[in-house]
Structure formats: C-alpha cells, structure tokens
XYZ file of C-alpha atoms in Angstrom:
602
model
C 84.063 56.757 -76.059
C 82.047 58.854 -78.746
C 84.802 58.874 -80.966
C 85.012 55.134 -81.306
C 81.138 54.674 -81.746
C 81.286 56.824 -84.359
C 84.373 55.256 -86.153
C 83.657 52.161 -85.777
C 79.728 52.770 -86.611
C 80.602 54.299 -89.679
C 82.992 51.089 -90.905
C 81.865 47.105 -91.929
C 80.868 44.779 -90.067
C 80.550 47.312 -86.755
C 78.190 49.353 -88.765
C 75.256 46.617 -89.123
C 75.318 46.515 -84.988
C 72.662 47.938 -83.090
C 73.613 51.192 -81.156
C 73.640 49.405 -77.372
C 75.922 47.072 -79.342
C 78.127 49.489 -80.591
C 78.421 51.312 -77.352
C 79.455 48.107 -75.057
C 82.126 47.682 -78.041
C 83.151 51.621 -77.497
C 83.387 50.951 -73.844
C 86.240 48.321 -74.276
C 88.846 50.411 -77.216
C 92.108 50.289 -76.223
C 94.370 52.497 -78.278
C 97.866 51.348 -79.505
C 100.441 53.365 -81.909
C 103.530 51.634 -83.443
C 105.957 53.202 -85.152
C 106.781 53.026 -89.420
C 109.056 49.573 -89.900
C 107.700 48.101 -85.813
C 106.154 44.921 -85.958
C 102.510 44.761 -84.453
C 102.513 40.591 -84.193
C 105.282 38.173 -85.238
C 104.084 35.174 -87.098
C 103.220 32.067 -84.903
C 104.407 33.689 -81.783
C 101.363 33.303 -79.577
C 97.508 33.524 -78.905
C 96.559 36.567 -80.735
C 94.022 37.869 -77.960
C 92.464 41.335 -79.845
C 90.280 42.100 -82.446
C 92.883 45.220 -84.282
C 91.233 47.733 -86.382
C 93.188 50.880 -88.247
C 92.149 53.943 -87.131
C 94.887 55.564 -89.142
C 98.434 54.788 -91.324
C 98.580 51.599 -92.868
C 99.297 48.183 -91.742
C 100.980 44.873 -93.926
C 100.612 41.521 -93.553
C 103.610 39.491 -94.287
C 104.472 36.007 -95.320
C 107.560 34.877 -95.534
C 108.657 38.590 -95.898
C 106.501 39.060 -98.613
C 103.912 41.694 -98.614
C 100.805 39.689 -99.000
C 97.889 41.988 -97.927
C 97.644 45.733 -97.000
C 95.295 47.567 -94.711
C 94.173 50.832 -93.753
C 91.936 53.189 -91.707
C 88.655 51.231 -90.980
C 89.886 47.677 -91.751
C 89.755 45.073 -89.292
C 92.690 42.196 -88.442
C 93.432 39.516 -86.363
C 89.606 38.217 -86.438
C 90.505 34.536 -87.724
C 93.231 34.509 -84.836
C 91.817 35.449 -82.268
C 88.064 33.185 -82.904
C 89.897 30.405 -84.151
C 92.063 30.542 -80.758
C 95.367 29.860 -83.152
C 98.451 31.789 -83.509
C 99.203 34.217 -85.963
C 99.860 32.713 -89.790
C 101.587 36.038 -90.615
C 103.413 38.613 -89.135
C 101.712 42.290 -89.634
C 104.021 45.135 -89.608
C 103.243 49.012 -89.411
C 103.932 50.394 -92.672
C 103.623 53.886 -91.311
C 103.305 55.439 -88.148
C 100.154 53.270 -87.344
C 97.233 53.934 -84.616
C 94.871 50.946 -83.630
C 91.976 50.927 -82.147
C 92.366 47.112 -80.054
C 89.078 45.191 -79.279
C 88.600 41.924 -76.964
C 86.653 38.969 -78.461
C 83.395 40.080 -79.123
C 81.747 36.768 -77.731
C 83.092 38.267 -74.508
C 80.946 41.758 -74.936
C 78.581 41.722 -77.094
C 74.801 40.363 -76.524
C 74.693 38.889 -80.040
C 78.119 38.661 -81.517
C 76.927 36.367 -84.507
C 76.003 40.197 -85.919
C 79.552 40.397 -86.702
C 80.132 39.057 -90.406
C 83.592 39.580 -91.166
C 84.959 39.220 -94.648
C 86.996 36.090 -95.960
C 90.453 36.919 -97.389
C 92.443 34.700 -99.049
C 95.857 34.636 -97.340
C 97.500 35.883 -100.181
C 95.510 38.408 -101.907
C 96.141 41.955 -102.195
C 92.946 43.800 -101.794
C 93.051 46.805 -103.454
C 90.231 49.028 -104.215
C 88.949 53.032 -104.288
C 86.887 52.741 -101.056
C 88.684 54.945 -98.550
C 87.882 52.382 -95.621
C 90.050 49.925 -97.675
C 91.749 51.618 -99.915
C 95.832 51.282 -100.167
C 97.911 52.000 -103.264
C 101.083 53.763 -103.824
C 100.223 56.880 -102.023
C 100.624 55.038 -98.982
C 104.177 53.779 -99.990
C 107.385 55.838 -97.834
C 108.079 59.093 -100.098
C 111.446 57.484 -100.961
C 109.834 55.228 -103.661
C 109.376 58.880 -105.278
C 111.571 60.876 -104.825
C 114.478 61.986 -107.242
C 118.030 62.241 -105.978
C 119.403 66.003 -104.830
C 121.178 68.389 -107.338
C 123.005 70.439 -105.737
C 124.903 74.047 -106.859
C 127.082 76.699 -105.124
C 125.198 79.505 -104.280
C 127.805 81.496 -106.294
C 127.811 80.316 -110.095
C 125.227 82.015 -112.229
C 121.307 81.038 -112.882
C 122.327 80.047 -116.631
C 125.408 77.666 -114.921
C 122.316 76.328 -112.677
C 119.811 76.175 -115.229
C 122.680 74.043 -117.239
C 122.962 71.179 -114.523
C 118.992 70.701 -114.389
C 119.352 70.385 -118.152
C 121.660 68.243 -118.566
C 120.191 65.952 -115.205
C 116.957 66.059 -116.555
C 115.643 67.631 -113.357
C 113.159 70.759 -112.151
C 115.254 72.100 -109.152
C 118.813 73.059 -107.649
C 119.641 73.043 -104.262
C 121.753 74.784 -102.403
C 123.365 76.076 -99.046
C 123.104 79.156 -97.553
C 124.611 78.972 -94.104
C 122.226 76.631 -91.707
C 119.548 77.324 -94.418
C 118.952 75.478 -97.371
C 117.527 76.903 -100.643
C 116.104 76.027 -103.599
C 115.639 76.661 -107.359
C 113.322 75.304 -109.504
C 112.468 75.522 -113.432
C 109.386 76.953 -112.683
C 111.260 80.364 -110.807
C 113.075 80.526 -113.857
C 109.968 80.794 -116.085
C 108.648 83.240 -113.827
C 111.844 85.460 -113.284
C 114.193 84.637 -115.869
C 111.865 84.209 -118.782
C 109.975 87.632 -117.774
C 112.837 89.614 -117.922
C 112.698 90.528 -114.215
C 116.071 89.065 -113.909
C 119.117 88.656 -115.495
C 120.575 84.469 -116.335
C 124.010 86.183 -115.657
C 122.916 86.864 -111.982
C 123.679 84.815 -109.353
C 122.412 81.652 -108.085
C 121.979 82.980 -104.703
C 119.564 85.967 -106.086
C 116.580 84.110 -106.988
C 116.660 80.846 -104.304
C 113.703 80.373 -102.255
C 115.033 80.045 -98.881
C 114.271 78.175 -96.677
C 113.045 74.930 -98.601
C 109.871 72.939 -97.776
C 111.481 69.638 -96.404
C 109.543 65.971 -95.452
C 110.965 63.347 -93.206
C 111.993 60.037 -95.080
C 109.623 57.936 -93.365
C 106.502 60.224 -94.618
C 104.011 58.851 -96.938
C 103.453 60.375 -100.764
C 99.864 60.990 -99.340
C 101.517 63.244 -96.849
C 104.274 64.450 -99.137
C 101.125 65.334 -101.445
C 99.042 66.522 -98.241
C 101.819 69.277 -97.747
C 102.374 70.529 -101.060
C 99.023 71.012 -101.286
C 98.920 73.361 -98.107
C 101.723 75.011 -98.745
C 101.079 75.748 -103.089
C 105.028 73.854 -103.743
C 105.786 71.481 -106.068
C 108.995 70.307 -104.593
C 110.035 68.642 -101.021
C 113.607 68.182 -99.758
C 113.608 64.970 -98.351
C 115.424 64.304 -95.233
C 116.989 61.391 -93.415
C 116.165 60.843 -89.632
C 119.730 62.710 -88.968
C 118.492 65.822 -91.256
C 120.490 65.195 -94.078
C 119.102 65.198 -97.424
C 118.810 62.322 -99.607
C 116.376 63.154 -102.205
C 113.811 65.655 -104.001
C 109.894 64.645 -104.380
C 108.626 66.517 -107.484
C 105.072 66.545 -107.571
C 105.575 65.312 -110.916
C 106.222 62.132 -109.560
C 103.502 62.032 -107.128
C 101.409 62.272 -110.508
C 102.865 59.071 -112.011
C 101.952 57.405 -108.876
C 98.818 58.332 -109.286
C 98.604 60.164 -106.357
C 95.478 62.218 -106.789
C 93.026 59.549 -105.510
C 90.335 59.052 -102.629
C 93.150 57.773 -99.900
C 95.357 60.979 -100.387
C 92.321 63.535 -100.043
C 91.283 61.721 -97.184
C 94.570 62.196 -95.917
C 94.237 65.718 -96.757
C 91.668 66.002 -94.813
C 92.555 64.466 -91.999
C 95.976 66.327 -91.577
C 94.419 69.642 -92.244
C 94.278 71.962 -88.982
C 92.656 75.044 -90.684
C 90.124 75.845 -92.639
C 92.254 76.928 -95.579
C 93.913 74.168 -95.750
C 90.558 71.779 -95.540
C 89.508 73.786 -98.542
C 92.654 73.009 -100.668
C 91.835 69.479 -99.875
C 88.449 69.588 -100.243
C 89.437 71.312 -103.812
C 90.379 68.108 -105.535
C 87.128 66.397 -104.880
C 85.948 67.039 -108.130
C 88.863 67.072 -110.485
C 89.340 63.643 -108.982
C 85.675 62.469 -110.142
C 86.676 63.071 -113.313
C 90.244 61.447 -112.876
C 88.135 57.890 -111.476
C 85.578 58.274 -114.070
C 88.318 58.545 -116.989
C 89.937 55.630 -115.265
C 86.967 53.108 -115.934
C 85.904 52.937 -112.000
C 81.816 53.013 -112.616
C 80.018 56.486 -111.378
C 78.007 55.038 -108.339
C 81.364 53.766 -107.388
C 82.463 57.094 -107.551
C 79.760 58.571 -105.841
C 79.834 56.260 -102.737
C 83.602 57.558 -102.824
C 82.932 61.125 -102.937
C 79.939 60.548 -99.744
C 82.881 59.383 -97.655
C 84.878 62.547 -98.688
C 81.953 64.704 -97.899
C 80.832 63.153 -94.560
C 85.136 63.708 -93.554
C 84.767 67.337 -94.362
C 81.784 67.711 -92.167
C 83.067 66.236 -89.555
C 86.282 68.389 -89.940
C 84.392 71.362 -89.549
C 81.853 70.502 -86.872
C 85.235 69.630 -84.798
C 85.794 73.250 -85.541
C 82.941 74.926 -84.408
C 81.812 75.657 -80.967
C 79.724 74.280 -79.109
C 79.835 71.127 -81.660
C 83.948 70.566 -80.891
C 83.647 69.349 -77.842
C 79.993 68.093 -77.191
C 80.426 64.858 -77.317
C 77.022 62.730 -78.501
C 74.971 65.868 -77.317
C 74.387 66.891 -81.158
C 74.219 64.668 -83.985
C 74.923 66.254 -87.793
C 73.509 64.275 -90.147
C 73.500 64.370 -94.058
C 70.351 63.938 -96.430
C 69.159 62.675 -99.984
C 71.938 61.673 -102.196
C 75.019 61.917 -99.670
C 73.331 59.812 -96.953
C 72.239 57.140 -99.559
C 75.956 57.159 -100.618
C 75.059 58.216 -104.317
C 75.663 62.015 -104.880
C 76.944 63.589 -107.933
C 80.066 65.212 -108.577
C 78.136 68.369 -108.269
C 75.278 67.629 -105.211
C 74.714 70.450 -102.953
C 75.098 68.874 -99.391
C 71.567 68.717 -97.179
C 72.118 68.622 -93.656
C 69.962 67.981 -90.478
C 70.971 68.645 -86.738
C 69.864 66.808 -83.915
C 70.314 67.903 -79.789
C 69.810 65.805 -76.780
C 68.224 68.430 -74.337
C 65.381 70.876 -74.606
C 65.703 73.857 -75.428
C 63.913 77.597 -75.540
C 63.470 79.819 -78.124
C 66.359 81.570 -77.489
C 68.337 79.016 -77.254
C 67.211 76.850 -80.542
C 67.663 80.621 -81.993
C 71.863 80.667 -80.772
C 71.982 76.579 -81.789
C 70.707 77.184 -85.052
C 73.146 80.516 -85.251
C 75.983 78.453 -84.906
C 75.251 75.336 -86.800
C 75.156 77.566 -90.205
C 78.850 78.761 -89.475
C 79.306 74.903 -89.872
C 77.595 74.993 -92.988
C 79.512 78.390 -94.438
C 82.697 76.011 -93.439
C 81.688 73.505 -95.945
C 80.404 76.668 -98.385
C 84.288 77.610 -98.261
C 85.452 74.222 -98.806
C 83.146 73.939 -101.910
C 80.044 72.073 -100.637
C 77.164 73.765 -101.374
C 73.983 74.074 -99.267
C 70.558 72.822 -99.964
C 69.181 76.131 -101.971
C 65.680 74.108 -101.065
C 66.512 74.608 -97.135
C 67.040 71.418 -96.403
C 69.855 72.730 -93.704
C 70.790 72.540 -90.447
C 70.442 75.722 -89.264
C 66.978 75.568 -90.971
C 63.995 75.068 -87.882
C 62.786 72.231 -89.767
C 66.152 70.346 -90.043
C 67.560 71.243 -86.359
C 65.598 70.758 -83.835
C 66.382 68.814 -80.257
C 65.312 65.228 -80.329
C 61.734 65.191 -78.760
C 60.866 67.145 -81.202
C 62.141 65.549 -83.943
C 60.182 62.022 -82.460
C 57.181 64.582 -81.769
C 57.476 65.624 -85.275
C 58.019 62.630 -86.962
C 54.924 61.123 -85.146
C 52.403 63.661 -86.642
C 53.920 63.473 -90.386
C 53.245 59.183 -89.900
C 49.723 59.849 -88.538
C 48.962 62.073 -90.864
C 50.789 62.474 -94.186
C 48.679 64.200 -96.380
C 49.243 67.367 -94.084
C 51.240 70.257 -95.928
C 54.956 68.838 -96.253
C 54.949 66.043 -93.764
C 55.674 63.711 -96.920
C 58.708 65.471 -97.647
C 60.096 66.037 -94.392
C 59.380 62.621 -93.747
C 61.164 61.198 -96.970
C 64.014 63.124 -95.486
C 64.030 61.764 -92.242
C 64.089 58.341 -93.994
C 67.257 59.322 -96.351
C 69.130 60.502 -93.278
C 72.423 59.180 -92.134
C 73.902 60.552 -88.988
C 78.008 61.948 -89.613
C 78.469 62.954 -86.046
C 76.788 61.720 -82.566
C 75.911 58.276 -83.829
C 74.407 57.047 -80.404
C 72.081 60.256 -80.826
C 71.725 60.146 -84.772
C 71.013 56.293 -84.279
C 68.535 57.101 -81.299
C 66.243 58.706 -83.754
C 66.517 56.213 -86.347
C 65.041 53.671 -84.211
C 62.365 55.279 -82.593
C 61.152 56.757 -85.802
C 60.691 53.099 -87.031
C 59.122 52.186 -83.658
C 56.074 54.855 -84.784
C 52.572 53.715 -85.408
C 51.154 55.162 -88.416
C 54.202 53.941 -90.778
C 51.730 52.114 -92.629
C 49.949 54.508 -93.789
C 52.944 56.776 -94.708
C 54.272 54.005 -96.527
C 51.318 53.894 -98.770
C 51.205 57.682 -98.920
C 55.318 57.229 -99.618
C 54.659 54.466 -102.811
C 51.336 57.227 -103.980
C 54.053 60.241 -104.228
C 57.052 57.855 -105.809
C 53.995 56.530 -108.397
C 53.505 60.962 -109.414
C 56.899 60.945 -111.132
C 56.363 59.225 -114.626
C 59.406 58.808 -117.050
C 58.506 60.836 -119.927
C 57.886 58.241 -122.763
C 56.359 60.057 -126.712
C 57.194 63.026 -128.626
C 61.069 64.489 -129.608
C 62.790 61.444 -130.185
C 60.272 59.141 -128.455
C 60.691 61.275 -125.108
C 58.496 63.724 -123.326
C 60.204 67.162 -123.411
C 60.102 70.668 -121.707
C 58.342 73.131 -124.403
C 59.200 76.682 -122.519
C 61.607 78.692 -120.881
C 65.424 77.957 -121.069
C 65.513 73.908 -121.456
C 63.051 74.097 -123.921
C 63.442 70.869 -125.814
C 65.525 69.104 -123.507
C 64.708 66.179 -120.914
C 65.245 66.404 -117.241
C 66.724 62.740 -116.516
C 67.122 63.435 -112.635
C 63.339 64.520 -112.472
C 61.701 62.032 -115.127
C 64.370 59.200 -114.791
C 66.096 59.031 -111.087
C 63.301 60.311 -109.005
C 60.830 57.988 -109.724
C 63.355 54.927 -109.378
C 64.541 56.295 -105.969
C 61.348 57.238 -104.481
C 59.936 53.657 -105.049
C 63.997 52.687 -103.536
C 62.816 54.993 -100.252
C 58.666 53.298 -100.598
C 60.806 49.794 -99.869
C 62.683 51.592 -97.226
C 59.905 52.542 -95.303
C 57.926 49.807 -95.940
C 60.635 47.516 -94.296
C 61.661 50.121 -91.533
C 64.974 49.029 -92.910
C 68.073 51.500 -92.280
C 69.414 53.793 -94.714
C 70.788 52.375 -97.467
C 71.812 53.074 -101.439
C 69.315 52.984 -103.780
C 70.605 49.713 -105.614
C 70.433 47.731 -101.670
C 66.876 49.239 -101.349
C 65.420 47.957 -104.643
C 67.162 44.597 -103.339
C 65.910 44.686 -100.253
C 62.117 45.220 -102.256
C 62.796 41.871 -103.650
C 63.854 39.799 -100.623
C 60.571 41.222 -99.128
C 58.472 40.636 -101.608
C 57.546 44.012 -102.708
C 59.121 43.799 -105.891
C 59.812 40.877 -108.677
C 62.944 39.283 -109.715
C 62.613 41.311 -113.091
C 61.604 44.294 -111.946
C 64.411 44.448 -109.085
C 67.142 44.263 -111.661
C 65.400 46.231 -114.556
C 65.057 48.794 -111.760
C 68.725 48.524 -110.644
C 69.767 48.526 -114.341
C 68.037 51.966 -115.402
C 68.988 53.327 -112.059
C 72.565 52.665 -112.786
C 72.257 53.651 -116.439
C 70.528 56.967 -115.819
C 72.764 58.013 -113.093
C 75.453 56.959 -115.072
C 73.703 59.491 -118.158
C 73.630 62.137 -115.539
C 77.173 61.910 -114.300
C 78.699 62.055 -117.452
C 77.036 65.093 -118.099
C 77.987 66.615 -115.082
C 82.027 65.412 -115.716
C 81.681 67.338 -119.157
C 80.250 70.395 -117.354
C 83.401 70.564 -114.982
C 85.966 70.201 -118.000
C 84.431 72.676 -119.707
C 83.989 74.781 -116.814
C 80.517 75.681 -117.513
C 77.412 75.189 -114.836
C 76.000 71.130 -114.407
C 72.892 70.295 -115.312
C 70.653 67.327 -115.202
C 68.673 68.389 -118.431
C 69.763 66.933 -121.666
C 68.974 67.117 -125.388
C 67.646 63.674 -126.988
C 68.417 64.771 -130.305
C 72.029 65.036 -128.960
C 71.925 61.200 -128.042
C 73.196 58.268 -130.050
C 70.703 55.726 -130.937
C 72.191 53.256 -129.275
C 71.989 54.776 -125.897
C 68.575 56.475 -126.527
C 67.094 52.897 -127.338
C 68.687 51.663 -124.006
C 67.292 55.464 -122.201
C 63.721 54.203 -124.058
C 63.732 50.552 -122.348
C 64.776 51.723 -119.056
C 61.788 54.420 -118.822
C 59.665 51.496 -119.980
C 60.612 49.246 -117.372
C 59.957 51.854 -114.761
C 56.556 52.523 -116.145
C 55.901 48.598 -116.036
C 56.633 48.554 -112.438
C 54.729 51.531 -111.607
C 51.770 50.281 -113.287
C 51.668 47.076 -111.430
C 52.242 48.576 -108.437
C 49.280 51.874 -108.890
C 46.605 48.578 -110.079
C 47.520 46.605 -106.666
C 46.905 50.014 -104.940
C 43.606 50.537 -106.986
C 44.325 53.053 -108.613
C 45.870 57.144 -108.721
C-alpha cells in the first residue's frame, strides 16, 4: 500500500488530500496492465465504474479513431464517467505496454471527497506540456515512427564496397549476417578504424563488424530506444518485428530530430535503470537538458519545477537501492530541502536531504542509520547530485533523526527561536517535502503545524527574512562586494532571492500552510492578508526575474564548462535589464519596509 500513497501523494488532485485520506484511497488500488495496441474501454459500451490513473506507459483517448488526448504516468481518466454515472464518450487505448493503478468512486471512500478537484479537458484537446506527470510527445511514439529502413551487406565484400552503399543510401550503418548472429557497421567504426590507419578499406567487411548488434522490439518506445542507447554508449538499434526479423535501424540521430532529449525520456531513464551506472548515465542529461528547455523558450522556474521531479526520481531510485531503506516500507521517510522541495532549484543546486524513522532508537543504532543513509547520498554524489556542503544531509544528526525527536525538536526551536540555530533548522523543517514514506514524511508535517509557539517563530521567521536587504547605491546603482575574489560583483541569490523567499517561507509559517513554491507562497500572503495586491505580484515579478538572472548565468557556466556562480558583474549588464534588476530590489525594499514599521521596528 506504501507505494500507492506515495504515487498518488506525489501527483494532482491526490496530493492536496490529507494523509488518512490518502491512505483509505491506498487501501482500495487495484492494479491492471494492458498490452501496446489493447483497448482499456470501448466508447459507449457501459458504466465506466473506476477512477484509472497511469502509473506507467502511456494511454490515448480516441474519437472516432482519432487521437484526441494523450496521457501518462500520474494522470488521471475516467473521472467525468464514472461521477457523471454515463458511459464512456471515447474509447482509450494503451499506447504502450500500460500499468494502471484502478480506483472506486471516491464518494464511496473517502470522508470528504469534494477535496478532489479534477481538471476540465476539453474533449478534444491535446495536452501537451514539459511536466513529467503530464508530459507526452514523440518520445512516447512506437520506435517505428524513427527508425530508418535496414542496409544490409555480405559479410564478404570489402569495408570500401560497404562504406559505398551507406554513401550512396545516405545512411550511418551496414548490417550483416554472421551465422545466427547479426552484425553491424557503422560510419563512426570507420572513422575510428579506417580513418586511423588501424585497418585497411581493402579488408573485409566481416573484420571490423560489431557482433552481436544491440536490437529493440518494434513495439518499444523512442524513450526506451533512447533509454538503451544510453546504457549501453550505441548509437544504433536493430529493430525487430515480434517474429525477430528486422525491419528497421533507429539512429540516434533520429531520436534527436524528435527531440528526444526531454524530461519524459530521462524519467524513463530513470525508471528503467537497474544499476547504479546506468542511473548515472541518466541522471547525466539533467543538465544538458536545462539548457536544451531553456534555449527552447520554456521559462526557468518551469524548468526548475522539471528538474525537482527528476531529482526527487533519482532519490527514490537509490533509496530503493540501499538497505535497510529498500524494503522498509513507511518506516523511514527521505525528504528533500530548500530549493528542491519548493520545486525551484537551479540547474546547478546541491541536493539537501533530511531522514525521518518511525521507532526509537539508541545511540548505536542512530550511529548504523545514519551510516547507511550517506551511502544513499554518495548514490546521488555518483549520479551528479551534490550534497549540502552546509550539512544539511541526511546522514547529518540534525537532519536524521527518528520522529519523536524530530516533534521534540521542532517544539523547542517554536518555543524558543532565538536559541543558537533553531531558526534555521526550523526554516528547514518548513521547506521540507517528503520523497519517500509519505504517511511518515506527512506525519511530521502536521504535527509540526499543530505546535504552540508558531507564533512567535513566525515573527522571529518575518525578523530574519527582513536581515537580507537588496543592495540598492554605489557601482552602477548596486551595492557591491569590495574584497576577496568577487570583488566588484553582486551576489543576486544572497541580496535578490533570499530576501524574496524568506518573506515566501514568513507566509508559510504564518499560515501553517504546506510546502509550496515560492510564487504559491507569496499568493497565498495575499489571500491571507499578509501581503497587498501590489506587493504580491511585484514580489512574484522580481522573484521570477532574478531567478531567471541567476539561471541564465548558471546555463552559460555549463556551456562553457566553467564553475556556476550566483555573483555577477553590474557593469556587465545592459541597461535595460539593470533598470528592471533596480525596480525589482526597490519593490522588495518597499515591502520590507512596510512590513519592519508594522513590526515596530529592527
């Protein structure tokens, strides 16, 4: 049942439940798989009688034969049908080989099933966006939309005579039989053997073949066709029919055109990976493919709400992997921190983590706990995520701990937050978001907003975010760093970001409201009345600006291949953007001004 809390927690509109909600919903999954090409319902055959969410593969609606929708993992079907007591309008069909996770009406299970909010989708639109939870696009399309049809060669003639047919077919590989086997040339062995000298273009075919090709089923996705090239290092797959025989070559070349490096195929990655090497390869791509969305126009806090979901799948990967974690159940909850649980990191965020057990434990045995949660986090070292350098870890006594004393804990930083770092471990507690163990991660959530004190630690919360100033005078009409190696230069994440997202997690805590991005907080400071009309969207603007300022930066770092910072020149900004840089400081200051006078004073 764990496993379907935790999906279905971590997907709209099962996320906004509470957790006893979430668990009576667990308790009633059934689990169905059909088949690439089966039909899941036939158009106005029937009382639709389940609530069908994708757990994995991808799922089309059709009207009339025509593909008029497409879903995938995390997206929900069959709601209208089933509430609305009417047969199906379409008929929904398994793209690929398709798991479901099948739910009974929710009036039937759940204490307060108005909770649910399901989206309205026009019948025939084609919902396609970069959000892995609903995110569908070529990749997802059988690899025969890709591939190239099969030269083939005897294994006798020459490399040149070879060489001559991909020329003159425009293609990047021979194949050819050897026995049962079958084998494979492409222009890139030629380059490395041919070209070299190391052999001759009079030899023959048979001397250079790899043997035996990589081969893919017909039916596979590109994601998966992508998936494995990426495990194995190839960039060519024989493609076979059901029967075994060939009818086509995917060149990764193609899987380029479709555009294949994007969120859905590394999540596939991911998901398909069964060793650590090959999690890393996946995990690889995560930033090259920031900078692939960010030169395709999708907007950076799009981008990093994208590369959260990527993160939290890695984690989870690697917790699955690790002992005592694999197969605990909801007695440990993994949770992320700062920028990753608020769904806003950038491309190159180290990854804070914090680890939460059901039982008591000894010394000893926090000691072996703690032992074994940082292989999880070397796991995500070797997959590229980095660990806080700050501590804020898992296998860190102040970030793993069981879960009395994580309440006990949490109690004395709200009664008293002026002691040494109980603001800051309590600002982490309220930008957590639990990965794994949701019942347990959730647990702590809500008794931590049950605590007395809050009151005070949201005043003490709104003193610290009202510290960080936006640096307004001097080079360029900006407050600058005058020693050591950013001498000159501005720090935007410390004079620009901070302040905006510490008055984001003031609003939070003020409202005992769950974790949420920045932009929802400063919302959620207007609906309650913390914060103006203006100031809630000149907030959200500057936030979205400066992060924006920041990411860029950080995109320019990775193509150049040089270390990310978050410290820039002003000098080395256009006027246009410095004036905008100037106004958003100054509408931060505004805000913080109004908000130290109600408070009387520093």
């Amino acid at each position: 049942m764990q496993e379907f809390v935790d999906f279905l927690g971590r997907h709209a509109p099962y996320d906004g439940l509470e957790t006893a909600e979430l668990k009576r919903l667990g308790r009633r999954v059934k689990v169905a798989f059909y088949r690439a090409g089966e039909t899941i319902v036939e158009s106005g055959k029937g009382h639709f009688e389940h609530l069908a969410i994708v757990r994995t593969g991808l799922v089309q609606m059709l009207d009339r034969s025509q593909v008029v929708d497409e879903l995938g993992p995390g997206d929900t079907f069959g709601q209208y049908w089933l509430l609305g007591r009417q047969s199906a309008t379409v008929a929904v069909r398994a793209a690929t080989d398709t798991l479901l996770y099948l739910l009974p009406d929710p009036a039937t299970v759940l204490e307060h099933p108005e909770a649910l909010r399901f989206e309205s989708l026009g019948r025939g639109e084609t919902r396609r966006t970069l959000l892995t939870s609903a995110a569908i696009d070529s990749t997802m399309r059988p690899v025969t939309d890709h591939m190239s049809p099969p030269l083939w060669c005897d294994s006798r003639v020459t490399i040149r005579e070879a060489a001559r047919v991909m020329t003159q077919a425009r293609g990047s590989c021979v194949l050819i039989r050897l026995g049962r086997e079958l084998g494979i040339m492409t222009d890139s062995d030629c380059r490395k053997r041919v070209a070299t000298g190391e052999m001759s273009v009079h030899s023959p075919l048979s001397s250079i073949v790899s043997a035996p090709a990589m081969t893919i089923r017909s039916d596979a996705t590109a994601a998966s066709a992508f998936t494995t090239m990426v495990h194995h290092g190839v960039h060519h797959l024989v493609v076979l029919d059901p029967r075994g025989e060939v009818v086509g070559v995917c060149r990764a070349i193609d899987l380029a055109a479709a555009e294949i490096r994007d969120p859905l195929t590394i999540r596939a990655s991911i998901d398909q990976a069964t060793s650590l090497e090959e999690l890393s390869a996946a995990a690889g791509l995560l930033r090259p493919t920031c900078v692939d969305l960010y030169d395709a126009g999708v907007p950076p806090l799009r981008i990093g709400a994208i590369l959260s979901a990527m993160i939290d799948a890695v984690l989870e990967k690697v917790v699955r992997w690790t002992p005592p974690f694999d197969e605990a159940g909801d007695a440990y909850a993994w949770s992320v921190l700062g920028s990753v649980a608020r769904r806003e990191p950038l491309p190159t965020s180290d990854v804070d983590t914090a680890l939460i057990w059901a039982n008591p434990t000894d010394k000893s045995q926090t000691q072996i706990i703690l032992q074994q949660a940082d292989e999880v986090i070397q796991g995500l070292e070797r997959c590229g995520l980095e660990r806080c350098p700050d501590g804020a870890n898992a296998s860190n006594p102040l970030f793993g701990r069981p879960y009395e004393q994580w309440v006990q804990r949490a109690s004395k930083w709200y009664a008293n937050p002026d002691a040494e770092g109980a603001l800051l471990l309590g600002a982490m507690l309220a930008d957590s978001r639990a990965v794994t163990g949701l019942v347990l991660g959730r647990s702590l959530d809500e008794a931590v907003h049950a605590l007395p004190g809050s009151d005070d630690f949201a005043r003490r919360t709104l003193a610290n975010a009202l510290t960080h100033r936006p640096p307004l005078g001097f080079v360029k009409d900006f407050v600058v760093d005058h020693d050591g190696e950013h001498r000159g230069k501005l720090n935007l994440k410390q004079g620009g970001l901070s302040p905006i997202v510490g008055l984001g997690r003031w609003v939070a805590v003020k409202t005992r409201s769950p974790i949420a991005s920045t932009q929802d907080r400063l919302q959620q400071g207007l609906e309650a009345g913390l914060l103006t009309a203006d100031e809630c969207a000149q907030l959200q603007h500057a936030h979205r600006e400066i992060f924006e300022m920041i990411f860029v930066n950080q995109i320019e770092a990775i193509r150049e291949g040089v270390r990310p910072s978050t410290w820039i020149d002003p000098r080395e900004i256009d006027t246009l953007r410095r004036r905008h840089l100037r106004s958003s400081f100054k509408a931060i200051h505004r805000v913080q001004s109004r908000l130290e006078a109600e408070r009387g004073g520093p």
